[in-house]
Short mmCIF file of C-alpha atoms in Angstrom, two decimals:
data_model
loop_
_atom_site.label_atom_id
_atom_site.label_comp_id
_atom_site.label_asym_id
_atom_site.label_seq_id
_atom_site.Cartn_x
_atom_site.Cartn_y
_atom_site.Cartn_z
CA MET A 1 64.40 80.99 -116.40
CA LYS A 2 65.36 83.13 -113.77
CA LYS A 3 62.54 85.84 -114.94
CA ILE A 4 60.22 82.98 -114.47
CA ILE A 5 61.05 82.02 -111.48
CA PHE A 6 60.89 85.63 -110.29
CA PHE A 7 57.54 86.17 -111.35
CA VAL A 8 56.30 83.05 -109.72
CA LEU A 9 57.62 84.19 -106.54
CA LEU A 10 56.10 87.43 -107.01
CA ALA A 11 52.71 86.15 -107.64
CA ALA A 12 53.14 83.69 -104.73
CA VAL A 13 53.97 86.66 -102.45
CA SER A 14 51.09 88.73 -103.75
CA THR A 15 48.61 86.03 -103.12
CA LEU A 16 49.93 85.40 -99.71
CA ALA A 17 49.70 89.25 -98.97
CA SER A 18 46.05 89.41 -100.42
CA ALA A 19 45.16 86.32 -98.25
CA GLN A 20 46.39 88.12 -95.18
CA LYS A 21 44.51 91.09 -95.95
CA THR A 22 41.22 89.36 -96.55
CA PRO A 23 39.10 89.90 -93.39
CA GLY A 24 38.27 86.74 -91.56
CA ASN A 25 34.62 85.60 -90.58
CA VAL A 26 33.52 85.43 -87.24
CA VAL A 27 30.65 83.51 -85.48
CA VAL A 28 29.77 84.34 -82.04
CA VAL A 29 27.69 82.04 -79.44
CA THR A 30 26.35 83.23 -76.35
CA LEU A 31 24.89 81.05 -73.55
CA ASP A 32 22.95 83.27 -71.28
CA GLY A 33 24.11 82.56 -67.61
CA LEU A 34 25.96 79.32 -68.02
CA ARG A 35 28.13 79.10 -64.99
CA TRP A 36 31.83 78.22 -65.37
CA GLN A 37 31.18 75.58 -62.72
CA GLU A 38 29.37 73.43 -65.02
CA LEU A 39 31.41 74.00 -68.03
CA PHE A 40 34.76 73.07 -66.40
CA ASN A 41 33.23 70.56 -63.91
CA GLY A 42 30.06 69.11 -65.15
CA ALA A 43 26.87 68.59 -62.91
CA ASP A 44 27.33 69.91 -59.56
CA SER A 45 27.17 67.32 -56.79
CA LEU A 46 25.15 69.45 -54.40
CA LEU A 47 22.32 69.98 -56.89
CA THR A 48 22.59 66.37 -58.57
CA PHE A 49 21.91 64.67 -55.11
CA ASP A 50 19.76 67.34 -53.52
CA LYS A 51 16.84 65.24 -51.84
CA ALA A 52 14.66 68.44 -51.50
CA ALA A 53 14.92 69.31 -55.04
CA GLY A 54 11.84 70.30 -57.07
CA TYR A 55 13.42 68.63 -60.17
CA ASN A 56 14.37 65.36 -61.51
CA THR A 57 17.59 64.43 -59.98
CA ARG A 58 17.14 60.83 -61.29
CA TYR A 59 17.36 62.18 -64.63
CA ILE A 60 20.60 64.19 -63.98
CA GLN A 61 22.28 61.21 -62.27
CA GLY A 62 21.60 59.09 -65.14
CA LYS A 63 22.51 61.14 -67.94
CA PHE A 64 25.02 63.72 -66.75
CA TRP A 65 26.56 62.06 -63.40
CA ALA A 66 30.13 60.45 -62.93
CA GLY A 67 32.49 60.44 -60.08
CA SER A 68 35.13 62.21 -62.10
CA SER A 69 34.57 65.97 -63.16
CA LYS A 70 36.56 65.36 -66.33
CA VAL A 71 33.92 62.64 -67.16
CA ARG A 72 30.95 64.91 -66.06
CA ARG A 73 32.17 67.68 -68.06
CA GLU A 74 32.33 65.77 -71.25
CA LYS A 75 29.07 64.17 -70.74
CA LEU A 76 27.54 67.62 -70.26
CA MET A 77 29.48 69.34 -73.21
CA PRO A 78 31.12 66.62 -75.28
CA PHE A 79 31.85 69.23 -78.17
CA MET A 80 33.50 71.34 -75.71
CA TRP A 81 35.78 68.74 -74.23
CA THR A 82 36.71 66.78 -77.22
CA ARG A 83 37.11 69.50 -80.33
CA ILE A 84 37.44 72.76 -78.93
CA VAL A 85 39.83 71.73 -76.01
CA SER A 86 42.04 69.91 -78.57
CA LYS A 87 42.07 72.45 -81.46
CA GLY A 88 41.18 75.71 -79.52
CA VAL A 89 41.23 77.45 -76.17
CA LEU A 90 39.06 77.66 -73.12
CA LEU A 91 39.45 80.44 -70.78
CA GLY A 92 38.11 80.64 -67.08
CA ASN A 93 38.78 77.66 -65.34
CA ARG A 94 39.29 79.54 -62.06
CA THR A 95 40.62 76.40 -60.22
CA LEU A 96 43.49 76.42 -62.61
CA GLY A 97 43.93 80.18 -62.14
CA SER A 98 42.35 81.03 -65.49
CA GLN A 99 40.10 83.95 -64.74
CA VAL A 100 37.60 85.59 -66.84
CA ASN A 101 35.30 88.38 -65.29
CA VAL A 102 32.76 90.76 -66.38
CA SER A 103 33.97 94.64 -65.78
CA ASN A 104 30.42 96.17 -65.50
CA PRO A 105 29.38 96.74 -61.93
CA HIS A 106 25.78 94.88 -62.51
CA TRP A 107 26.16 91.53 -63.41
CA PHE A 108 23.07 90.72 -65.27
CA SER A 109 22.14 90.31 -69.14
CA TYR A 110 21.71 93.91 -70.83
CA PRO A 111 25.10 95.17 -69.15
CA GLY A 112 26.92 91.93 -69.90
CA TYR A 113 25.77 91.89 -73.69
CA ASN A 114 26.68 95.60 -73.95
CA GLU A 115 30.17 94.92 -72.54
CA ILE A 116 30.73 91.93 -74.99
CA PHE A 117 29.79 93.71 -78.29
CA THR A 118 30.74 97.22 -77.38
CA GLY A 119 34.00 96.54 -75.42
CA PHE A 120 32.79 99.12 -72.92
CA ALA A 121 31.86 98.43 -69.54
CA ASP A 122 29.34 101.06 -69.26
CA SER A 123 27.83 101.54 -65.80
CA THR A 124 24.84 103.69 -66.98
CA VAL A 125 23.71 100.52 -68.84
CA ASN A 126 21.80 99.29 -65.69
CA SER A 127 18.76 97.57 -66.58
CA ASN A 128 17.07 94.78 -68.94
CA ALA A 129 14.77 97.42 -70.50
CA LYS A 130 14.26 97.83 -74.23
CA ILE A 131 16.46 101.11 -74.54
CA PRO A 132 18.26 101.63 -77.78
CA ASN A 133 21.92 100.93 -77.03
CA LYS A 134 23.59 104.44 -77.22
CA ASN A 135 27.19 102.69 -77.38
CA GLU A 136 28.48 101.50 -80.88
CA ASN A 137 28.93 97.62 -81.06
CA VAL A 138 31.56 95.90 -83.17
CA PHE A 139 29.09 94.29 -85.47
CA GLU A 140 27.70 97.76 -86.32
CA PHE A 141 31.03 99.10 -86.92
CA LEU A 142 32.21 96.35 -89.12
CA ASN A 143 28.70 96.53 -90.97
CA LYS A 144 29.75 100.19 -92.09
CA LEU A 145 32.67 98.86 -94.03
CA PRO A 146 32.17 97.53 -97.60
CA GLU A 147 33.48 93.92 -97.19
CA PHE A 148 30.64 93.38 -94.14
CA LYS A 149 27.85 95.48 -95.42
CA GLY A 150 25.11 93.31 -95.51
CA LYS A 151 26.89 90.30 -94.33
CA THR A 152 26.07 90.67 -90.75
CA ALA A 153 23.47 89.28 -88.49
CA SER A 154 22.10 88.32 -85.08
CA PHE A 155 19.77 85.70 -84.22
CA ALA A 156 18.76 85.58 -80.57
CA SER A 157 15.95 84.05 -78.43
CA TRP A 158 15.65 87.12 -75.96
CA ASP A 159 13.52 90.01 -77.57
CA VAL A 160 15.95 92.69 -76.09
CA PHE A 161 18.72 92.12 -78.41
CA SER A 162 17.22 94.48 -80.97
CA SER A 163 17.79 97.07 -78.39
CA ILE A 164 21.17 95.78 -77.27
CA PHE A 165 22.39 95.91 -80.82
CA ASN A 166 20.33 99.21 -81.52
CA GLU A 167 18.99 97.57 -84.64
CA LYS A 168 17.51 100.82 -86.36
CA ARG A 169 21.09 102.78 -85.91
CA SER A 170 23.32 99.73 -86.58
CA GLY A 171 21.42 98.71 -89.92
CA PHE A 172 22.14 95.06 -89.91
CA LEU A 173 19.54 92.20 -89.41
CA VAL A 174 18.51 91.34 -85.75
CA ASN A 175 16.06 88.66 -85.59
CA ASP A 176 15.07 88.12 -81.80
CA GLY A 177 12.16 86.95 -79.78
CA PHE A 178 9.38 85.76 -82.07
CA ARG A 179 9.86 87.82 -84.97
CA ASP A 180 9.68 86.29 -88.29
CA LEU A 181 12.46 86.42 -90.73
CA PRO A 182 11.57 88.96 -93.46
CA GLY A 183 12.50 89.05 -97.04
CA LYS A 184 12.12 86.54 -99.84
CA LEU A 185 12.35 83.08 -97.89
CA THR A 186 12.42 79.54 -99.13
CA GLU A 187 9.96 76.97 -98.07
CA LYS A 188 11.95 75.72 -95.13
CA GLN A 189 12.51 79.30 -93.89
CA ILE A 190 8.52 79.68 -94.04
CA ALA A 191 8.18 76.61 -92.43
CA LEU A 192 10.78 77.76 -89.46
CA ASN A 193 9.20 81.02 -89.13
CA ARG A 194 5.85 79.55 -88.62
CA LEU A 195 7.47 76.55 -86.27
CA GLN A 196 8.71 79.21 -83.69
CA HIS A 197 4.94 80.12 -82.90
CA GLU A 198 3.95 76.55 -82.46
CA LEU A 199 6.68 75.52 -80.01
CA PRO A 200 5.60 75.79 -76.38
CA ASP A 201 5.94 79.84 -75.28
CA LEU A 202 7.53 78.70 -71.93
CA PHE A 203 8.84 82.20 -71.07
CA HIS A 204 5.45 84.13 -71.71
CA GLY A 205 6.42 86.08 -75.03
CA SER A 206 9.85 87.42 -74.22
CA GLU A 207 11.81 84.82 -75.43
CA ARG A 208 11.52 82.01 -77.86
CA LEU A 209 12.99 78.43 -77.45
CA ASP A 210 16.69 78.18 -78.68
CA VAL A 211 16.03 75.36 -80.93
CA ALA A 212 14.07 77.97 -83.05
CA THR A 213 16.50 80.49 -82.94
CA PHE A 214 19.21 78.00 -83.95
CA ARG A 215 17.43 76.54 -86.89
CA ILE A 216 16.31 79.81 -88.13
CA GLY A 217 19.98 81.34 -87.89
CA LEU A 218 21.54 78.30 -89.35
CA GLU A 219 19.52 78.09 -92.36
CA TYR A 220 20.21 81.89 -92.82
CA MET A 221 23.87 81.30 -92.65
CA LYS A 222 23.56 78.52 -95.18
CA ILE A 223 21.58 80.65 -97.56
CA ASN A 224 23.01 84.08 -97.10
CA LYS A 225 26.64 83.39 -96.09
CA PRO A 226 26.98 86.39 -93.45
CA LYS A 227 30.76 87.08 -92.48
CA LEU A 228 29.51 88.21 -89.00
CA ILE A 229 26.85 86.12 -87.27
CA HIS A 230 25.60 85.89 -83.52
CA PHE A 231 23.38 83.09 -81.91
CA GLY A 232 22.11 84.19 -78.67
CA PHE A 233 20.62 81.24 -76.84
CA GLY A 234 18.76 81.87 -73.62
CA ASP A 235 17.50 78.63 -72.46
CA THR A 236 20.13 77.94 -69.80
CA ASP A 237 19.26 81.30 -67.83
CA GLU A 238 15.47 80.95 -68.06
CA PHE A 239 15.66 77.34 -66.42
CA ALA A 240 18.01 78.35 -63.92
CA HIS A 241 15.99 81.06 -62.92
CA GLY A 242 13.25 78.68 -62.63
CA GLY A 243 15.22 76.39 -60.30
CA LEU A 244 14.83 73.70 -62.85
CA TYR A 245 18.29 72.29 -62.79
CA ASP A 246 17.74 69.24 -65.03
CA PHE A 247 16.44 71.49 -67.80
CA TYR A 248 19.43 73.79 -66.98
CA LEU A 249 21.76 71.22 -67.70
CA ASP A 250 19.75 69.68 -70.68
CA ALA A 251 19.84 73.20 -72.14
CA ALA A 252 23.71 73.49 -71.96
CA HIS A 253 23.83 69.79 -73.45
CA LYS A 254 21.61 70.69 -76.41
CA SER A 255 23.47 73.95 -76.92
CA ASP A 256 26.69 72.14 -77.16
CA ALA A 257 25.32 69.65 -79.88
CA TRP A 258 23.98 72.91 -82.01
CA ILE A 259 27.56 74.32 -81.74
CA LYS A 260 29.01 71.08 -83.09
CA GLU A 261 26.57 71.03 -85.90
CA LEU A 262 27.49 74.84 -86.58
CA TRP A 263 31.19 74.11 -86.44
CA GLU A 264 30.70 71.02 -88.78
CA HIS A 265 28.74 73.28 -91.21
CA ILE A 266 31.72 75.85 -90.87
CA GLU A 267 34.33 73.42 -91.75
CA SER A 268 32.24 71.75 -94.80
CA ASP A 269 31.17 75.20 -96.44
CA PRO A 270 34.13 76.48 -98.88
CA PHE A 271 32.94 79.93 -97.68
CA TYR A 272 33.78 79.57 -94.17
CA ALA A 273 36.10 76.65 -94.05
CA GLY A 274 39.90 77.50 -92.78
CA LYS A 275 38.73 81.25 -92.35
CA THR A 276 36.40 81.23 -89.60
CA THR A 277 36.60 81.72 -86.11
CA LEU A 278 33.99 80.60 -83.61
CA ILE A 279 33.89 82.34 -80.05
CA ILE A 280 31.42 80.93 -77.52
CA THR A 281 30.88 82.83 -74.07
CA THR A 282 28.33 83.95 -71.58
CA ASP A 283 26.67 87.39 -70.47
CA HIS A 284 27.27 86.85 -66.71
CA GLY A 285 27.77 84.10 -63.97
CA ARG A 286 25.57 82.98 -61.20
CA GLY A 287 25.53 82.18 -57.53
CA GLN A 288 27.07 79.21 -55.83
CA ALA A 289 25.02 75.78 -55.25
CA LYS A 290 24.48 76.61 -51.51
CA LEU A 291 21.15 78.23 -50.49
CA GLY A 292 19.86 78.07 -53.94
CA LEU A 293 21.92 80.77 -55.06
CA TRP A 294 23.02 79.02 -58.36
CA LYS A 295 19.52 80.42 -59.74
CA ASP A 296 20.21 83.99 -59.19
CA HIS A 297 22.73 86.60 -60.07
CA GLY A 298 23.36 90.09 -59.99
CA ARG A 299 25.41 92.69 -57.79
CA GLN A 300 23.99 91.05 -54.60
CA VAL A 301 24.94 87.31 -55.64
CA ASP A 302 28.69 86.54 -55.12
CA GLY A 303 30.14 85.05 -58.33
CA SER A 304 27.90 86.35 -60.73
CA ASP A 305 30.67 88.39 -62.34
CA GLN A 306 32.80 85.06 -63.05
CA ILE A 307 32.54 84.02 -66.84
CA TRP A 308 34.48 82.04 -69.27
CA ILE A 309 35.27 82.11 -73.03
CA ALA A 310 36.08 79.50 -75.67
CA LEU A 311 37.49 80.17 -79.10
CA ILE A 312 38.41 77.82 -81.85
CA GLY A 313 39.54 78.80 -85.44
CA PRO A 314 42.73 78.93 -87.80
CA SER A 315 43.73 82.50 -86.22
CA ILE A 316 43.63 81.23 -82.67
CA ASN A 317 46.65 79.93 -80.65
CA PHE A 318 46.09 76.56 -79.52
CA GLN A 319 46.23 76.26 -75.78
CA GLY A 320 43.45 73.68 -74.75
CA GLU A 321 42.00 74.04 -71.24
CA SER A 322 44.26 77.16 -70.32
CA THR A 323 46.39 76.69 -67.09
CA LEU A 324 47.72 80.19 -67.45
CA LYS A 325 47.40 82.21 -64.29
CA ALA A 326 46.00 85.16 -65.95
CA GLN A 327 43.09 87.68 -65.60
CA TYR A 328 40.81 88.30 -68.73
CA TYR A 329 37.69 90.26 -69.05
CA GLN A 330 34.49 90.08 -70.98
CA GLY A 331 34.97 93.75 -72.60
CA GLN A 332 38.01 92.20 -74.64
CA ILE A 333 35.67 90.17 -76.75
CA ALA A 334 34.65 93.21 -79.05
CA ALA A 335 38.06 94.11 -80.05
CA THR A 336 39.09 90.39 -80.50
CA ILE A 337 36.31 89.95 -83.02
CA ALA A 338 37.34 93.07 -85.10
CA LYS A 339 40.88 92.02 -85.25
CA LEU A 340 39.89 88.42 -86.28
CA ALA A 341 37.80 90.47 -89.00
CA GLY A 342 41.19 92.00 -89.85
CA LYS A 343 40.13 95.38 -88.41
CA GLN A 344 40.70 97.75 -85.38
CA PHE A 345 37.64 98.58 -83.40
CA LYS A 346 37.49 102.18 -83.03
CA ALA A 347 34.13 103.20 -81.44
CA ASN A 348 32.58 106.30 -79.96
CA HIS A 349 33.65 105.31 -76.46
CA PRO A 350 36.70 103.58 -74.86
CA VAL A 351 37.32 100.00 -75.84
CA MET A 352 39.31 97.04 -74.12
CA GLN A 353 42.30 95.73 -76.10
CA PRO A 354 41.83 92.12 -77.64
CA LEU A 355 42.34 88.98 -75.86
CA PRO A 356 45.93 87.52 -76.46
CA VAL A 357 44.88 84.46 -78.08
CA ILE A 358 45.31 85.50 -81.67
CA ALA A 359 48.18 83.89 -83.85
CA LYS A 360 50.45 86.72 -84.73
#
């Protein structure tokens, strides 16, 4: 009997050790240029009741406005403020002392995405031009390992992501802009390829609408089950630059609904359930509402370096809306992705330390 008990315990310990060594899955969602002010406070009163606005303030007031900021933010992004706040962590509410900033000196998209995925605030990455990124990204690093090879992908609306990830060198699938998904496809995937070209081209060829990015990416995820996948949404930034606050809020609201659908799929699919972390963040902040500065970002616009990060999953220490007075940085995300995948990110450049949110 003692021998039987010993071998049962040995098998249990072996199984536990094996489970602990099994790399986790990581899903990253980026919402381009979504301000922390809207995430944590909902619709901005100065923009909601601007009588000179060139957008539909009645729509905003009817759909997103409430006297309480806590009610407003839940109206805007209900999944963030029900599921993630109750099971995960939200960093970046500066009114509570939780601060998240970019470290790069430029405060716009390519430098921000470089920092997110390489962990390196490279000052020489200083434009949005389609220049293949010389810095190694964490998806590329992990895709070289046997357990992640061919199980890594990015789906993004903006057509610069293939350069940001240096697709040719990295060797994993990057589907950005209006590029069709290649390979042997299902009828639904063929239809989604076609649909992206039939939707309005609001941003003049450089960026498809986020609904196409999400649907193409989610269908790929259901069929191919990647262990690492990125969804890069861009509507929030494009509508903000256009001064369309109603469309900007609507884009944030729709993104939240897609994130909810994504998480529900993660929880329902045995491949992902119980072993997947979802990270949501942004590449840069924006200016204040006054003088229309919310429309812009960059080094010349105060507040553009202020961002936020949300995480949920079995490896994340629950904090809810963080009230810890602490400073975090965008560049910490890359090493966090690697750590959640069970690895240490070792690149050809300096890498920031992981965020202190992972359960030990």
